[in-house]
Short mmCIF file of C-alpha atoms and ligand atoms in Angstrom, two decimals:
data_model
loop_
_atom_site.label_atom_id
_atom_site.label_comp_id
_atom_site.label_asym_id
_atom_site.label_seq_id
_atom_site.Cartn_x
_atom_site.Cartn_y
_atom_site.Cartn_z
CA UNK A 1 0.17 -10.31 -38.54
CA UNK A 2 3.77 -9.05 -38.52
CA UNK A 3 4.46 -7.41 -34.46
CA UNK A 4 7.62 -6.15 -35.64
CA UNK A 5 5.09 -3.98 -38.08
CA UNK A 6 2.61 -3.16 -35.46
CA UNK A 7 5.03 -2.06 -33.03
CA UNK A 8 6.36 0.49 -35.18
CA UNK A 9 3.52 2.15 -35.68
CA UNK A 10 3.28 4.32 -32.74
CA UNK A 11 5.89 6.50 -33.22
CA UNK A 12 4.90 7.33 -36.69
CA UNK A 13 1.70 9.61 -35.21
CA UNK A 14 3.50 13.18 -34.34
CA UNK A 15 2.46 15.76 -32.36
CA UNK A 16 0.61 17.90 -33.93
CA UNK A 17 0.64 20.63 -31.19
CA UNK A 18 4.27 20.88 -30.13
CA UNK A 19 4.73 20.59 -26.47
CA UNK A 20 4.47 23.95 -24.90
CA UNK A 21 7.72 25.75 -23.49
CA UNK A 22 7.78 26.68 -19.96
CA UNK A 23 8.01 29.97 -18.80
CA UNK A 24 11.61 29.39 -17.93
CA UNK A 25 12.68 27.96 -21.25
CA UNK A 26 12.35 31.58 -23.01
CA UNK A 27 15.96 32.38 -24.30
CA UNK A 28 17.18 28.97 -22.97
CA UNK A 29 18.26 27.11 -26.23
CA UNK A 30 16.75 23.16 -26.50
CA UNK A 31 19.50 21.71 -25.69
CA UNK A 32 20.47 22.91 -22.09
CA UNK A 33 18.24 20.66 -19.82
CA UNK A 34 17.02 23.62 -17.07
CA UNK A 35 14.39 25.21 -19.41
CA UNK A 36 13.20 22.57 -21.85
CA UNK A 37 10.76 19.64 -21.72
CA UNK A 38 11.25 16.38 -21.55
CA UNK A 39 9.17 15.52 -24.37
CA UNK A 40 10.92 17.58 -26.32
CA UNK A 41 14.51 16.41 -25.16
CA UNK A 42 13.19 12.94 -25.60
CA UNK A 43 11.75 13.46 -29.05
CA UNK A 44 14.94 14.71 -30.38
CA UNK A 45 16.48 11.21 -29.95
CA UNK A 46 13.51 9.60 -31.47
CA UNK A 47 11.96 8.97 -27.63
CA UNK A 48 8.54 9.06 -26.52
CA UNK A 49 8.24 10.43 -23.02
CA UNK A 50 4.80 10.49 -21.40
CA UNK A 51 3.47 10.14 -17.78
CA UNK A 52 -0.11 9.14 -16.25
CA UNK A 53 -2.41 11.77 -15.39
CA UNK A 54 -5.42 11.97 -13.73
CA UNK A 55 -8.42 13.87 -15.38
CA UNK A 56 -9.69 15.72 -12.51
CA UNK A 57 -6.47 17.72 -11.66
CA UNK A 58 -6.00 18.64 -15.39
CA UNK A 59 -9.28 20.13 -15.17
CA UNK A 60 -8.76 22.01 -11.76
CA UNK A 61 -5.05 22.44 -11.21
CA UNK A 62 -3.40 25.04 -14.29
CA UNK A 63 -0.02 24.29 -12.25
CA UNK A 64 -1.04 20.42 -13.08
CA UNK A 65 -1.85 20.97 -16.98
CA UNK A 66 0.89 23.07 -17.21
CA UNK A 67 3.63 19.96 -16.60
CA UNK A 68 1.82 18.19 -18.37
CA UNK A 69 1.28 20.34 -21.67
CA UNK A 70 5.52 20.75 -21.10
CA UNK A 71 6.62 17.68 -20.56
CA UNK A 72 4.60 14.65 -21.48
CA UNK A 73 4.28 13.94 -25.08
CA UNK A 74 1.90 10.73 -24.16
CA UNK A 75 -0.67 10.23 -21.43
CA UNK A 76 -1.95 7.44 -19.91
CA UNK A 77 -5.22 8.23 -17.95
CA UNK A 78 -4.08 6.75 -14.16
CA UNK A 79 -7.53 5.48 -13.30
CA UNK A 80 -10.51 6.88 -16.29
CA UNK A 81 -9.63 3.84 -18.49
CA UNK A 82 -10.04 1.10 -15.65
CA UNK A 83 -13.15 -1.05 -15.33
CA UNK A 84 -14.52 0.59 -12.36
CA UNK A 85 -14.12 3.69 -14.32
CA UNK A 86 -15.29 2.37 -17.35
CA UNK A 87 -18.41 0.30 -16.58
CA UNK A 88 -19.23 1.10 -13.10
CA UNK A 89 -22.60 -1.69 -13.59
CA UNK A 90 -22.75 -3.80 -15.78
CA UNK A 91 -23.68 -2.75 -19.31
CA UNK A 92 -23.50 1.32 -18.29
CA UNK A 93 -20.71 2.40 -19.65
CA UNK A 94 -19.83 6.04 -18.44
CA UNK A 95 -16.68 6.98 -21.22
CA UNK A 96 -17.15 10.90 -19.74
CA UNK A 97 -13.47 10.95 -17.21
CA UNK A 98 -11.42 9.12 -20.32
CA UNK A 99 -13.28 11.12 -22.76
CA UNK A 100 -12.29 14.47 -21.05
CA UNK A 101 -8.63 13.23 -20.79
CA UNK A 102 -9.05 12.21 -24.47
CA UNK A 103 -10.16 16.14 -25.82
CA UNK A 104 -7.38 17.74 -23.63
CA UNK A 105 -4.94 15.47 -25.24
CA UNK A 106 -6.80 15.96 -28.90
CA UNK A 107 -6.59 19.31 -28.54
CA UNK A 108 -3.06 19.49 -27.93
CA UNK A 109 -1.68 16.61 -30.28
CA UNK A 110 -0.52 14.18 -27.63
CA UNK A 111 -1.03 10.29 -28.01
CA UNK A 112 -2.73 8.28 -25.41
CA UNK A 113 -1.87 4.98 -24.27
CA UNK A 114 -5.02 2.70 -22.31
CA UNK A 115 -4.37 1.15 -18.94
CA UNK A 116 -5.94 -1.39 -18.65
CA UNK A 117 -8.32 -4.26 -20.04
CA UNK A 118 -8.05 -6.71 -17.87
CA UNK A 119 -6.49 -6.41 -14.23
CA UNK A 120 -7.74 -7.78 -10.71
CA UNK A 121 -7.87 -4.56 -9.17
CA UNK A 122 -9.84 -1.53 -9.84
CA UNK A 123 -12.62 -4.02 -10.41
CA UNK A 124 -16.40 -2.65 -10.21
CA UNK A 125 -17.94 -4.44 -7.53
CA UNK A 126 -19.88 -6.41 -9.70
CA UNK A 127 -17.23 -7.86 -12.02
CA UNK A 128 -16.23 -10.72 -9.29
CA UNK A 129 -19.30 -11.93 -8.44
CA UNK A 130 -20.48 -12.08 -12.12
CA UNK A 131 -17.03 -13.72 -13.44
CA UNK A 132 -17.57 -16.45 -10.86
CA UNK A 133 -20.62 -17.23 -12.51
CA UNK A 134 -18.87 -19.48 -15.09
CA UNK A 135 -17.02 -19.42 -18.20
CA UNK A 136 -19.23 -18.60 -20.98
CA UNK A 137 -20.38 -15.50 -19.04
CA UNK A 138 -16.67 -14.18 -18.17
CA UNK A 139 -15.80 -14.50 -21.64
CA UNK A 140 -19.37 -12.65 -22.44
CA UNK A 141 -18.49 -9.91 -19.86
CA UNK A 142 -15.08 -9.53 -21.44
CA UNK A 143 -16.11 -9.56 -24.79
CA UNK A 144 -18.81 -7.12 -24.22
CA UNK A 145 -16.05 -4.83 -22.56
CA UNK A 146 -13.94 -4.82 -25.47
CA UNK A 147 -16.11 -4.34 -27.64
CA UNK A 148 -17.86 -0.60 -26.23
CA UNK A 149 -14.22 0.27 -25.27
CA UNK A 150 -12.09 -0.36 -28.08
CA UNK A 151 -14.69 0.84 -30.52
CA UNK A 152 -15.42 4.23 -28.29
CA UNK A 153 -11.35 4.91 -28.03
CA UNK A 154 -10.82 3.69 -31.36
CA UNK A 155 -9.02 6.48 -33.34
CA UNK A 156 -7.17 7.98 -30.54
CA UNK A 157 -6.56 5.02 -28.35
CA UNK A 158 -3.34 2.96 -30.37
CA UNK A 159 -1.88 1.16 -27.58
CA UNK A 160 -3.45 -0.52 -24.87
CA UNK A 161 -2.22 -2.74 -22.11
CA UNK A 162 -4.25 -5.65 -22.46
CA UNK A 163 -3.43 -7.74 -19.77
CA UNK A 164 -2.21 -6.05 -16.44
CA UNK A 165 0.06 -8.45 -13.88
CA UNK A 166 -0.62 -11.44 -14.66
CA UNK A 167 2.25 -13.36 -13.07
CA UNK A 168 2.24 -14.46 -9.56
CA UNK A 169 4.96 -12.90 -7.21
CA UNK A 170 7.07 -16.06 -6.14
CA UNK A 171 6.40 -17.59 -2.45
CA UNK A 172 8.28 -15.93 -0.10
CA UNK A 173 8.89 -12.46 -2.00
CA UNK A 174 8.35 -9.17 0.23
CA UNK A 175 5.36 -8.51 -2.24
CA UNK A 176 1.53 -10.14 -1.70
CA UNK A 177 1.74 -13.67 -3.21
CA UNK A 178 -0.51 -15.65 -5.04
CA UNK A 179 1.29 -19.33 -4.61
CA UNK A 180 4.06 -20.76 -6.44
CA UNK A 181 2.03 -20.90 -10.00
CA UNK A 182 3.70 -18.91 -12.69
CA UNK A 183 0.00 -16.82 -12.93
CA UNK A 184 -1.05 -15.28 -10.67
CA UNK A 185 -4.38 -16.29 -8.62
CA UNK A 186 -7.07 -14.10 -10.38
CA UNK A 187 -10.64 -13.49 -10.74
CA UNK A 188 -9.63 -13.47 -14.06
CA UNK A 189 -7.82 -16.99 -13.79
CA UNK A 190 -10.45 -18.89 -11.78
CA UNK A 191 -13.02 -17.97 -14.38
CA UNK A 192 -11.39 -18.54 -17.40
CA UNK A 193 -8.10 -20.66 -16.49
CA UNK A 194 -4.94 -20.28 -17.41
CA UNK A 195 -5.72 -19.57 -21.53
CA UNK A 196 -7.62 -16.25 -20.22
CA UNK A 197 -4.05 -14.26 -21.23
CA UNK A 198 -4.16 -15.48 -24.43
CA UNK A 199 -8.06 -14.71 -25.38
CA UNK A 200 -7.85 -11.49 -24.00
CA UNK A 201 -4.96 -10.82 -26.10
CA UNK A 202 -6.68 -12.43 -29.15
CA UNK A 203 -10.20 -10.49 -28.49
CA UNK A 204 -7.97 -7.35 -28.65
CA UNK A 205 -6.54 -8.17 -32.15
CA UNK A 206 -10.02 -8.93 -33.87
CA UNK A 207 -11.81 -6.43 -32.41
CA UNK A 208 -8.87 -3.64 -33.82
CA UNK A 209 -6.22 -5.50 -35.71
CA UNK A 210 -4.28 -1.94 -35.69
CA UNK A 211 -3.78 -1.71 -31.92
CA UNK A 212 -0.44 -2.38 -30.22
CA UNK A 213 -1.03 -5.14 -28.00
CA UNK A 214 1.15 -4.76 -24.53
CA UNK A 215 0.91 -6.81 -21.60
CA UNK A 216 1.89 -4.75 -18.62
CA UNK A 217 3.98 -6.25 -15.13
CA UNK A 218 5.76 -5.31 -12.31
CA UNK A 219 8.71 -6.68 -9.73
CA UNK A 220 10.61 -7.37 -12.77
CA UNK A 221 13.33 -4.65 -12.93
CA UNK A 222 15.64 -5.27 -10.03
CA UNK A 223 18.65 -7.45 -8.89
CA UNK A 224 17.01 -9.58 -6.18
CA UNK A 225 15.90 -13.59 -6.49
CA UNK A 226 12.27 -12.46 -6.34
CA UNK A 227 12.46 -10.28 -9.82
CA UNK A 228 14.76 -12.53 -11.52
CA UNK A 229 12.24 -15.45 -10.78
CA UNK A 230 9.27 -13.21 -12.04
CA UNK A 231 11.63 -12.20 -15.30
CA UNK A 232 11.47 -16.08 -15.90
CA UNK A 233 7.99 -16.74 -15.21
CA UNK A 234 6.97 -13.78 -17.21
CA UNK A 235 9.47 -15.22 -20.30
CA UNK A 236 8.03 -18.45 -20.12
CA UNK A 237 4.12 -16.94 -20.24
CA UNK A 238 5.41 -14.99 -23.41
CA UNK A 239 7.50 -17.57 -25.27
CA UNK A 240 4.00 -20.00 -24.72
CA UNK A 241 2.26 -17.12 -26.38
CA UNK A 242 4.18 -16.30 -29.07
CA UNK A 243 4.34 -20.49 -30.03
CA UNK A 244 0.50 -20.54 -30.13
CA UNK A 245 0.90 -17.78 -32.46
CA UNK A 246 -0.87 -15.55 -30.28
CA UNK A 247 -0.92 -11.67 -31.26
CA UNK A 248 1.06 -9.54 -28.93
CA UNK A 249 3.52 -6.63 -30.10
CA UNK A 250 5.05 -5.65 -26.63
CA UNK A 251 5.83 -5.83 -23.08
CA UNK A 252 5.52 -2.47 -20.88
CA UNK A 253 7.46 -2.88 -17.59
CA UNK A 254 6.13 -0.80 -14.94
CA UNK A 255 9.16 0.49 -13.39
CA UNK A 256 7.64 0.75 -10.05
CA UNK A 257 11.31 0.98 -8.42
CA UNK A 258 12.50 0.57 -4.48
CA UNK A 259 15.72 2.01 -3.23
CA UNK A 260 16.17 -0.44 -0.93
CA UNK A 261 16.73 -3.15 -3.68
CA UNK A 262 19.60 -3.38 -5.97
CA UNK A 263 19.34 -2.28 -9.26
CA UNK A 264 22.07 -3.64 -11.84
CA UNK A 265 22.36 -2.97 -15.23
CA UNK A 266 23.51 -6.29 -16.79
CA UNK A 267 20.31 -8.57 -15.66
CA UNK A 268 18.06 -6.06 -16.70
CA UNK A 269 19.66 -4.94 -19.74
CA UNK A 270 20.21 -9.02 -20.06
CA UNK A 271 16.04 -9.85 -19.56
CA UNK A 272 14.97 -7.02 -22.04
CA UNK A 273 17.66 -8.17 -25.08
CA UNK A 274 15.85 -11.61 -24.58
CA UNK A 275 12.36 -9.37 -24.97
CA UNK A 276 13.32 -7.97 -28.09
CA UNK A 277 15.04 -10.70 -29.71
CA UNK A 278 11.16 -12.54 -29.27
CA UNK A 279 10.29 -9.78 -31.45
CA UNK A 280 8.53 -7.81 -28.68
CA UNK A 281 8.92 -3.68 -28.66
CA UNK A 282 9.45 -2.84 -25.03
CA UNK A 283 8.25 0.08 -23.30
CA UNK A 284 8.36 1.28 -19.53
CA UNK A 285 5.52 2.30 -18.53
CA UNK A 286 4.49 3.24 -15.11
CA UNK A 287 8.31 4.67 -13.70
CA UNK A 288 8.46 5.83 -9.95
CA UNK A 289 11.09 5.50 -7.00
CA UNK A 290 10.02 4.51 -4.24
CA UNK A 291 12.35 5.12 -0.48
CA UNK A 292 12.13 3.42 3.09
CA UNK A 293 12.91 4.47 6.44
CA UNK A 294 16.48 4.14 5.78
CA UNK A 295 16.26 6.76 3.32
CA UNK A 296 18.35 9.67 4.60
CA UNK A 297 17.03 12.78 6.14
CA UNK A 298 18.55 15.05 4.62
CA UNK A 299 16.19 16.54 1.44
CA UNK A 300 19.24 16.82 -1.00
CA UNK A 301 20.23 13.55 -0.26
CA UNK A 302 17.44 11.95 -1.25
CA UNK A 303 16.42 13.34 -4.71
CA UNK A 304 19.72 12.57 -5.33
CA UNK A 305 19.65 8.82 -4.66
CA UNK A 306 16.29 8.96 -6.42
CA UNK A 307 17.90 11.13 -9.54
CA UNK A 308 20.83 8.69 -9.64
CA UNK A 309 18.88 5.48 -9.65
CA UNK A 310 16.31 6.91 -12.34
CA UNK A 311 19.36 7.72 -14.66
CA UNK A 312 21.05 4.16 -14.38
CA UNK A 313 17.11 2.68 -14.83
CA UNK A 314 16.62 4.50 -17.83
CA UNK A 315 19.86 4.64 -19.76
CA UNK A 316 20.29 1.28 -19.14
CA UNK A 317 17.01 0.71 -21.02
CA UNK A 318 17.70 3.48 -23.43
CA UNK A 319 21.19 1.20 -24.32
CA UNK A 320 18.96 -1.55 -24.92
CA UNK A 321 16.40 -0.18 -27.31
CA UNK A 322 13.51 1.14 -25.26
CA UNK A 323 12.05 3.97 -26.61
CA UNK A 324 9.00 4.66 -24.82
CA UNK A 325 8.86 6.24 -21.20
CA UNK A 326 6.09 7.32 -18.61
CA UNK A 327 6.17 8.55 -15.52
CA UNK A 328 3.40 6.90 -13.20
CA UNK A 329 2.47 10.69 -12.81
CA UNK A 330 4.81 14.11 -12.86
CA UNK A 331 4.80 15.20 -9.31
CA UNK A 332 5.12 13.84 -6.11
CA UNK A 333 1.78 16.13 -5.17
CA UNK A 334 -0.69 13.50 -6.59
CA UNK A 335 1.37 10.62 -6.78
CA UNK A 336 -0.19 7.57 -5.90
CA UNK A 337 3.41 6.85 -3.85
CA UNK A 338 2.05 9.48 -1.35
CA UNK A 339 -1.96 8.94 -1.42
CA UNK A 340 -2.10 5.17 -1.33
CA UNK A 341 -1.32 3.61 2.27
CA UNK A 342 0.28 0.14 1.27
CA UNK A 343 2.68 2.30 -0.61
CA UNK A 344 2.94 5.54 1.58
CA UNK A 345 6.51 6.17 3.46
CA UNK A 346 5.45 5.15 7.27
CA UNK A 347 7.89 7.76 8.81
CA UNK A 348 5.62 10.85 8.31
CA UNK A 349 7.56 12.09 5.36
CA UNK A 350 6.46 11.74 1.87
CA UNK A 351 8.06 9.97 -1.14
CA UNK A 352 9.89 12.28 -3.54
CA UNK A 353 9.73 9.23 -6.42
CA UNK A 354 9.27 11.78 -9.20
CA UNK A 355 10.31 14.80 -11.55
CA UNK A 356 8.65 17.37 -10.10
CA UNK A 357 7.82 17.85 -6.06
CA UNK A 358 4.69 19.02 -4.51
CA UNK A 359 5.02 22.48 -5.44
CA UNK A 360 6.02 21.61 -9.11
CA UNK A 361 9.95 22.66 -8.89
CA UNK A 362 11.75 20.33 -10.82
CA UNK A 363 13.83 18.16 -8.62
CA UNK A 364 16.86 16.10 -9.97
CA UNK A 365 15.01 13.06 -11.05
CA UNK A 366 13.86 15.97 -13.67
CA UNK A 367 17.38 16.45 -14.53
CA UNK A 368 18.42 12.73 -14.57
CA UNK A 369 15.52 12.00 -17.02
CA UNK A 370 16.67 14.97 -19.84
CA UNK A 371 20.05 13.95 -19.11
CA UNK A 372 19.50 10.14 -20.02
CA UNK A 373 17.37 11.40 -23.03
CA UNK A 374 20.08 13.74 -24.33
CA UNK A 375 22.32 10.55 -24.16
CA UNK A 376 24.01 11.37 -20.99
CA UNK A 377 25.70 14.85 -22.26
CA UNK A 378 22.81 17.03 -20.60
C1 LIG B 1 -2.81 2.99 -9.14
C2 LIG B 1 -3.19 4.46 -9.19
O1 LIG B 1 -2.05 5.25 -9.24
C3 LIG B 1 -4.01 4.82 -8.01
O2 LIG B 1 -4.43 6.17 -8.09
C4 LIG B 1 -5.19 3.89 -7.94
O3 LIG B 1 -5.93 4.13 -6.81
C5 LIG B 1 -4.75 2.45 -7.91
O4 LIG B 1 -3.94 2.19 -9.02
N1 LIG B 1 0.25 -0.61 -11.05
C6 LIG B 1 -0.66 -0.24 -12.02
C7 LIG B 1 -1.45 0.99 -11.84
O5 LIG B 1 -0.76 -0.89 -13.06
O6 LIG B 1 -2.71 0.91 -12.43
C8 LIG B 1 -1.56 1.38 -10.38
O7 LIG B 1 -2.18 2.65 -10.33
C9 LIG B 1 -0.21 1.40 -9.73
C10 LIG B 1 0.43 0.04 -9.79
#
């Protein structure tokens, strides 16, 4: 199976709906950024843009499904395609939150990527126990999985992210750790050892030869000793891979980006030349800037840091061939960088990591994205 092939084949599905116009974008011609979408701006340079939505605000919030009919040419459902979603007890499958996302984006001719099929979090309460049971019955559980979900999302569903973070964060890093082993300590790894990437991957393939096959990681992006040593361990679990012949067309790197590290184009751009010339597509997948204490008071001040570093993240990426982008979410209103305590800003105010804020007025990062899509003459 050729990946270069596979990973070409996204792109070629187009929107059958276009992406709505705003309100504002009446009279306003394409090109101007205030006004347009960034799907739109994005597809005009042969870019996918999409973001992560969750399928209980696109069914209650029009404000919501508005962004997201604008802007986001490709969804990924946030939580509706993970396995406590997905099989809440074992064997009852309950498809109905990824099926609604699913119609919505049917109806309105925008591709959906899955998140994820294997991951040690957002695990049914069930899954650990029975993995530890032994090998034969992880790899039955897993199978089983696969099977019900890849058939069920099977003509909408091209690209999934097979395996979610599977490298350990080195000893020492600011991030949880999981020891000084290049995977990352798993219920996933203690049932099936270290080959567990690899079948997962290869259960994929078989099951839907067509699919693009991505595994998905994080900490990977920035200037500091941690990422750099998580760039190598993740280069070394793909070059094994890709010797044992194993299918896999790309890599999506989260994105999940902290002010308070550096961020420097040449490593980066360096780590995802190395990506491609292993014949891997690339794709960033789950983009969102994250402040810290530090960060200044002053509102302004702020998005702008945040609109500055998003524009040096993603033309840098852009220069290097990446042509798919999501958003991990569109506004800062639902955005897991506000709900979700280990990730929360601990001063009282809230992160503003995202296009839109919590009243949906587009904020720089908005303007930084269009502009890096337009090629930086926005
Ligand atoms: C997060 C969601 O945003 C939250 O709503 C959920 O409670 C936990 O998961 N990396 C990933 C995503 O791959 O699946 C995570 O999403 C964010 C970090």
């Amino acid at each position: 199976m050729d990946r270069r092939r596979l990973g070409l084949a996204l792109p070629a599905l187009l929107l059958s709906t276009p992406l709505a116009r705003p309100a504002l974008a009446q009279g306003a011609s394409l090109g101007s950024s205030l006004g347009s979408s960034l799907g739109l701006l994005a597809r005009e340079r042969g870019i996918t843009f999409g973001a992560a939505v969750q399928g209980r605000f696109l069914a209650a919030d029009p404000a919501y499904a508005a962004a997201f009919a604008t802007d986001a040419a490709l969804l990924v459902p946030e939580w509706e395609a993970k396995w406590a979603a997905l099989q809440p007890e074992e064997g009852r499958f309950d498809t109905a939150p990824l099926d609604a996302i699913l119609a919505w984006a049917r109806q309105r001719g925008r591709l959906v990527r899955g998140h994820a099929l294997v991951w040690h979090e957002a695990m049914p309460p069930w899954l650990e126990p029975a993995l530890a049971e032994g090998r034969a019955r992880a790899e039955g559980l897993l199978a089983a999985h696969m099977d019900r979900v890849l058939s069920h999302a099977r003509n909408q569903i091209r690209d999934w992210d097979v395996v979610n973070e599977p490298i350990a964060n080195p000893a020492g890093s600011d991030v949880p750790q999981a020891g000084d082993a290049m995977l990352r300590d798993t219920p996933w790894l203690r049932a099936l050892g270290p080959g567990y990437v690899e079948m997962a991957l290869r259960m994929a393939r078989q099951r839907d030869p067509t699919l693009r096959l991505v595994i998905n990681e994080y900490g990977i992006e920035e200037d500091t000793p941690d990422a750099a040593e998580k760039r190598r361990r993740l280069l070394a679990l793909l070059r094994g891979l890709l010797e044992r012949n194993t299918p896999l067309d790309a890599v999506g790197i989260q994105g999940h980006l902290q002010l308070v590290r550096p961020f420097t184009p040449a490593p980066f751009a360096a780590f995802l030349a190395e990506l491609r010339q292993m014949g891997l597509a690339v794709l960033v997948t789950e983009l969102d800037i994250r402040e810290t204490a530090q960060a200044p008071q002053d509102m302004a001040a702020r998005d702008a840091l945040v609109a500055e570093r998003a524009y040096a993240f993603v033309s840098t990426a852009l220069e290097a061939g990446v042509r798919t982008f999501l958003t991990w979410g569109l506004s800062d209103r639902e955005s897991w960088l506000v709900k979700e305590p280990a990730v929360a800003l601990k001063d009282g105010r809230a992160h503003r990591g995202l296009p839109y804020d919590e009243s949906w007025q587009r904020k720089p990062m908005w303007t930084a994205l269009a502009r890096a899509f337009q090629g930086g003459n926005g």
